[in-house]
C-alpha atoms as a printed R data frame, in Angstrom:
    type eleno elety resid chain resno        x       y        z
1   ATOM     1    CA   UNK     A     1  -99.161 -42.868 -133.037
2   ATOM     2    CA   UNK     A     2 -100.594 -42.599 -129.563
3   ATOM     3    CA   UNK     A     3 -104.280 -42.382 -128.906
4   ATOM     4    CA   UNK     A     4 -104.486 -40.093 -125.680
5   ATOM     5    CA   UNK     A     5 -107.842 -41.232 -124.716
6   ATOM     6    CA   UNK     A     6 -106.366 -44.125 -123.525
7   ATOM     7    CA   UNK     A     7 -103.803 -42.402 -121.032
8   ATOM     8    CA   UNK     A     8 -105.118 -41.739 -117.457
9   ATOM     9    CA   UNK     A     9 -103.458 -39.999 -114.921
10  ATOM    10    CA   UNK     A    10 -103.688 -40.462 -111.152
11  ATOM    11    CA   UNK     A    11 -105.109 -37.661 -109.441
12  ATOM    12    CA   UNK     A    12 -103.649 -37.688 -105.883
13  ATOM    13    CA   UNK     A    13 -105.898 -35.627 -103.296
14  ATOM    14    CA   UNK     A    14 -104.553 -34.083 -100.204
15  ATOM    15    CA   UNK     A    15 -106.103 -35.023  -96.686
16  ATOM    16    CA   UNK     A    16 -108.326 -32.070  -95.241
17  ATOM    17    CA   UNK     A    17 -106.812 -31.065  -92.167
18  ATOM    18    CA   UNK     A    18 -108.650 -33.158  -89.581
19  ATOM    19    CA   UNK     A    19 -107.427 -36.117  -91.562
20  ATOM    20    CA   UNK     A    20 -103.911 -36.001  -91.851
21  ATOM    21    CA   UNK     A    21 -103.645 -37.642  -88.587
22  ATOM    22    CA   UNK     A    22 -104.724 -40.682  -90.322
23  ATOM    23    CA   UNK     A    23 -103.129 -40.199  -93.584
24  ATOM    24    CA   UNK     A    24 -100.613 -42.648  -95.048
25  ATOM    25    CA   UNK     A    25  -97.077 -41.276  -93.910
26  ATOM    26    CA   UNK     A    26  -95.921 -42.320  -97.131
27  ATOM    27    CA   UNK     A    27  -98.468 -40.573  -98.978
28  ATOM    28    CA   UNK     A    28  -97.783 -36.944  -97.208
29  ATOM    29    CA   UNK     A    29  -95.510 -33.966  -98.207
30  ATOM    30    CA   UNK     A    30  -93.763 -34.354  -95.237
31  ATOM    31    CA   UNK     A    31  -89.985 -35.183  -96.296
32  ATOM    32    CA   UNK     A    32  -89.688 -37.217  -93.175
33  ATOM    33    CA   UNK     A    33  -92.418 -39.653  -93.640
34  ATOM    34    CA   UNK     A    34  -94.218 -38.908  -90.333
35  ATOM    35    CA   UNK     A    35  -91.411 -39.581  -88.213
36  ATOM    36    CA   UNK     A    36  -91.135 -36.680  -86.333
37  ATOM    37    CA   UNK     A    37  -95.270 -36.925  -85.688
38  ATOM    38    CA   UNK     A    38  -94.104 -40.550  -84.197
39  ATOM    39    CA   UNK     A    39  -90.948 -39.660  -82.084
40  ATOM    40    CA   UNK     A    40  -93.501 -36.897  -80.666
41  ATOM    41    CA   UNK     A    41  -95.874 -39.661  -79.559
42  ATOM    42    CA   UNK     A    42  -93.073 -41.583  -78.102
43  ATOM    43    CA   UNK     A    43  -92.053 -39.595  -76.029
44  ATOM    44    CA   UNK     A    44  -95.755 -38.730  -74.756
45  ATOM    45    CA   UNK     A    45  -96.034 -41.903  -74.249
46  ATOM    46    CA   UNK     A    46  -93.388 -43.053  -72.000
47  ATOM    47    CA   UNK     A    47  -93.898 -39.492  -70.028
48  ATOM    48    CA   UNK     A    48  -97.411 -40.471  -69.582
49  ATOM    49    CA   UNK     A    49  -96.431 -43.917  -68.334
50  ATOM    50    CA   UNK     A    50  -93.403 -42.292  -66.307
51  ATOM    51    CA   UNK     A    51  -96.501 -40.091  -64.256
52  ATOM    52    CA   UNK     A    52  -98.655 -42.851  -63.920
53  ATOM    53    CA   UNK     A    53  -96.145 -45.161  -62.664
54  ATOM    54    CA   UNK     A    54  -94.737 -42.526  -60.227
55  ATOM    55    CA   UNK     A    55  -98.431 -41.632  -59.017
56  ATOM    56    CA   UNK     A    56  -99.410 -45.615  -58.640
57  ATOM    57    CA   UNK     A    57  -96.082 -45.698  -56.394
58  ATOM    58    CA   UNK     A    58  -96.880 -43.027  -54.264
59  ATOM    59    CA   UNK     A    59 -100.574 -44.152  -53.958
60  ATOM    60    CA   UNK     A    60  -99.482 -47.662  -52.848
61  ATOM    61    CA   UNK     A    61  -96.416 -46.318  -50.834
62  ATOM    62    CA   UNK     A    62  -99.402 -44.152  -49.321
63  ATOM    63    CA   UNK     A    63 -102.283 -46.908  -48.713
64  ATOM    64    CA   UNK     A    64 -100.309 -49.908  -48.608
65  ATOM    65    CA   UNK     A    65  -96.507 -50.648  -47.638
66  ATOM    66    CA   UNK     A    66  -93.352 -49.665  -49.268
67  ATOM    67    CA   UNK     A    67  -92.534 -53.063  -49.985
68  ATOM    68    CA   UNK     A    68  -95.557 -53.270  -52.167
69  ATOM    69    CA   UNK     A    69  -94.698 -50.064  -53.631
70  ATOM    70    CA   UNK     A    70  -90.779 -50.947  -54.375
71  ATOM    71    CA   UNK     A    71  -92.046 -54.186  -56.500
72  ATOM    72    CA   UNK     A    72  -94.715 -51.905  -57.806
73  ATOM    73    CA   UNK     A    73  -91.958 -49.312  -58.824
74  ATOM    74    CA   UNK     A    74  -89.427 -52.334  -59.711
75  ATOM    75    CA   UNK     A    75  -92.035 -53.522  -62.334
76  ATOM    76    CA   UNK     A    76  -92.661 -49.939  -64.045
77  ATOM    77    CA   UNK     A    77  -89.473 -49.407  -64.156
78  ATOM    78    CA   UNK     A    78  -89.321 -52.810  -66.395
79  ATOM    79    CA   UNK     A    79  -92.321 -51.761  -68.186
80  ATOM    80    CA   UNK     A    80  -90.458 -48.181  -68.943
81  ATOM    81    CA   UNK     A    81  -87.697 -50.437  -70.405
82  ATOM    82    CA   UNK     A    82  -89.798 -52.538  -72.055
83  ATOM    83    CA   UNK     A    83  -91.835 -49.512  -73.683
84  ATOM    84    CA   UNK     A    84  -88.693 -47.819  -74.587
85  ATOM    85    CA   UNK     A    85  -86.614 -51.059  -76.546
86  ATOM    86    CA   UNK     A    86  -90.035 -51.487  -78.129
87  ATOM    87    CA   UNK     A    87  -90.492 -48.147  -79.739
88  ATOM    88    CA   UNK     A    88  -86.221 -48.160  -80.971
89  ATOM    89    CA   UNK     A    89  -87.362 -51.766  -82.417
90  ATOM    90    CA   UNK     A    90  -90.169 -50.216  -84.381
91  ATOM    91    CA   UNK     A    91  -88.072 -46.689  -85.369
92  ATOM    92    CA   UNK     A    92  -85.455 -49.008  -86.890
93  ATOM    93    CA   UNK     A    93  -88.127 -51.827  -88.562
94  ATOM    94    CA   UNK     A    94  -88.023 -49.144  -91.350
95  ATOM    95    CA   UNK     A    95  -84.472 -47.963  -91.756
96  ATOM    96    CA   UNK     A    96  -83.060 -51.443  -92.309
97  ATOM    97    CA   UNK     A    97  -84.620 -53.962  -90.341
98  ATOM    98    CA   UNK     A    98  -87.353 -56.074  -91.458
99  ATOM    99    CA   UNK     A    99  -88.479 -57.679  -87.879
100 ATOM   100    CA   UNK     A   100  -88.810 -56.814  -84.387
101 ATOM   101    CA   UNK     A   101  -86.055 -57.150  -81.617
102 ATOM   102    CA   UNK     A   102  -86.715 -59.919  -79.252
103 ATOM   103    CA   UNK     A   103  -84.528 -57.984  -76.636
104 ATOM   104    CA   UNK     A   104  -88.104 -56.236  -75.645
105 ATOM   105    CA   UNK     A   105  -89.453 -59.914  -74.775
106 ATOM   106    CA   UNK     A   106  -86.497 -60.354  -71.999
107 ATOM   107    CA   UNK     A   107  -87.598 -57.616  -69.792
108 ATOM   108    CA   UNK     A   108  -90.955 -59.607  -68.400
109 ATOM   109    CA   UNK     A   109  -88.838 -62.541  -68.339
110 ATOM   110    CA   UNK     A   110  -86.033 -61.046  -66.172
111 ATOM   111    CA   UNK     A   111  -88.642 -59.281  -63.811
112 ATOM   112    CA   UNK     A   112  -90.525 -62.431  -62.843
113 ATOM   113    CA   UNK     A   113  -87.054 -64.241  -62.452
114 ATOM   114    CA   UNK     A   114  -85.963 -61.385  -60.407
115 ATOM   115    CA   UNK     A   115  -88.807 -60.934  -58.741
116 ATOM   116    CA   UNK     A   116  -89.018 -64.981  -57.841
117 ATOM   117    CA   UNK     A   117  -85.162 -64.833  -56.511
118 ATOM   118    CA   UNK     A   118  -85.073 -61.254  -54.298
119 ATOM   119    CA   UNK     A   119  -86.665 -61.940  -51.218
120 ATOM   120    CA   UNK     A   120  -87.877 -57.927  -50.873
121 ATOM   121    CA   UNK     A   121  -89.666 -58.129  -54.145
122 ATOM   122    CA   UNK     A   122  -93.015 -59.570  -54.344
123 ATOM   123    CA   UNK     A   123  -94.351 -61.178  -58.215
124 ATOM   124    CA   UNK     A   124  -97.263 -59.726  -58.682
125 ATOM   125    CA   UNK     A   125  -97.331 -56.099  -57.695
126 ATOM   126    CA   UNK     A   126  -94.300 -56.460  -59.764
127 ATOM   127    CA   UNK     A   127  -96.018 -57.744  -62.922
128 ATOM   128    CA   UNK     A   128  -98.802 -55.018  -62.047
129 ATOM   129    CA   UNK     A   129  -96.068 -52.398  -61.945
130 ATOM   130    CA   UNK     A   130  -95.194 -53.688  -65.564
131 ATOM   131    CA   UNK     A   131  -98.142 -53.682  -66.911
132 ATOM   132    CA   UNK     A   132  -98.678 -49.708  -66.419
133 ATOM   133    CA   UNK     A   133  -97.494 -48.676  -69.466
134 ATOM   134    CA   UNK     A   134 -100.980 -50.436  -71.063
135 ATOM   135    CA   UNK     A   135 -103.475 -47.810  -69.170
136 ATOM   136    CA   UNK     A   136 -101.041 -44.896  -70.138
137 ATOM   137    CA   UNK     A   137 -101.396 -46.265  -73.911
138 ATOM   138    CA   UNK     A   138 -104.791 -46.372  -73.663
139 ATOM   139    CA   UNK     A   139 -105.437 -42.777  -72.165
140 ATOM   140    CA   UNK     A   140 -103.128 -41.493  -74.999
141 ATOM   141    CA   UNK     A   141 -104.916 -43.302  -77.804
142 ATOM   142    CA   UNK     A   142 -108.194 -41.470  -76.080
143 ATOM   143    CA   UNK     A   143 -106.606 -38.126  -75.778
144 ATOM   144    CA   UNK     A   144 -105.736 -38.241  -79.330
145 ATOM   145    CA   UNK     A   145 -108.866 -38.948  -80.418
C-alpha cells in the first residue's frame, strides 16, 4: 500500500517573457536547446566586430598612415579568426566534445610572430587590431541588456 501524502511532484514554472533570455536552455520548450538564440548572437557578434574593425581601419588609414592601418587591419583580421574558431569550439563543447580547441590560442601567437618577422607590419597596432573583437563584445553584451 502506498501512502500518497508522501509523493511530491515537481512543479516546473515557465519564465515570463522578459526572462527567457536568461532561462536555462535546457530547461526551455525549445527543441533545440537555445542554439539557434546562440548561432544568432554569433553571428552579431563577429558582424559587429567586422564594422568596428573596418571603421578603426579607415579612421587610422584616415589620421594616421596606412602602414599603421594594414597592421591594424592585419590584427582584426586575426582577432575575426580568433572570434570565429572560438565560437565553433564552444558550438561543438556540447555535441561531443568535452574541452575547448587550443587551435583558437595559435592565432595571437602567429600574429606577434608574424608581426615580429614582416618588416611592413608593426606589433602593436597589430595586437590592438586583435584585440577589437573585446569592445564589439562588450557593446553587444550592453545592447542586449
Amino acid at each position: 500500500m502506498v501512502d500518497s501524502t508522501a509523493v511530491s511532484i515537481p512543479v516546473v514554472v515557465a519564465p515570463a517573457a522578459h526572462d527567457r533570455a536568461s532561462a536555462d536552455p535546457s530547461t526551455s520548450a525549445d527543441p533545440s536547446n537555445g542554439m539557434g538564440d546562440y548561432f544568432r548572437l554569433q553571428r552579431r557578434l563577429l558582424l559587429a566586430t567586422m564594422l568596428l574593425s573596418a571603421a578603426a581601419v579607415v579612421v587610422t588609414a584616415l589620421v594616421g598612415s596606412l602602414a599603421t592601418a594594414f597592421s591594424l587591419l592585419v590584427g582584426a583580421l586575426a582577432g575575426l579568426l580568433y572570434l570565429w574558431l572560438l565560437s565553433r569550439s564552444v558550438t561543438r563543447l556540447g555535441e561531443n566534445s568535452r574541452r575547448l580547441s587550443r587551435a583558437q590560442l595559435l592565432v595571437p601567437v602567429a600574429l606577434v610572430l608574424v608581426s615580429t618577422r614582416v618588416p611592413q607590419l608593426s606589433t602593436l597596432p597589430a595586437l590592438l587590431g586583435f584585440l577589437l573583437y573585446k569592445p564589439a563584445v562588450i557593446l553587444q553584451a550592453v545592447f542586449d541588456s
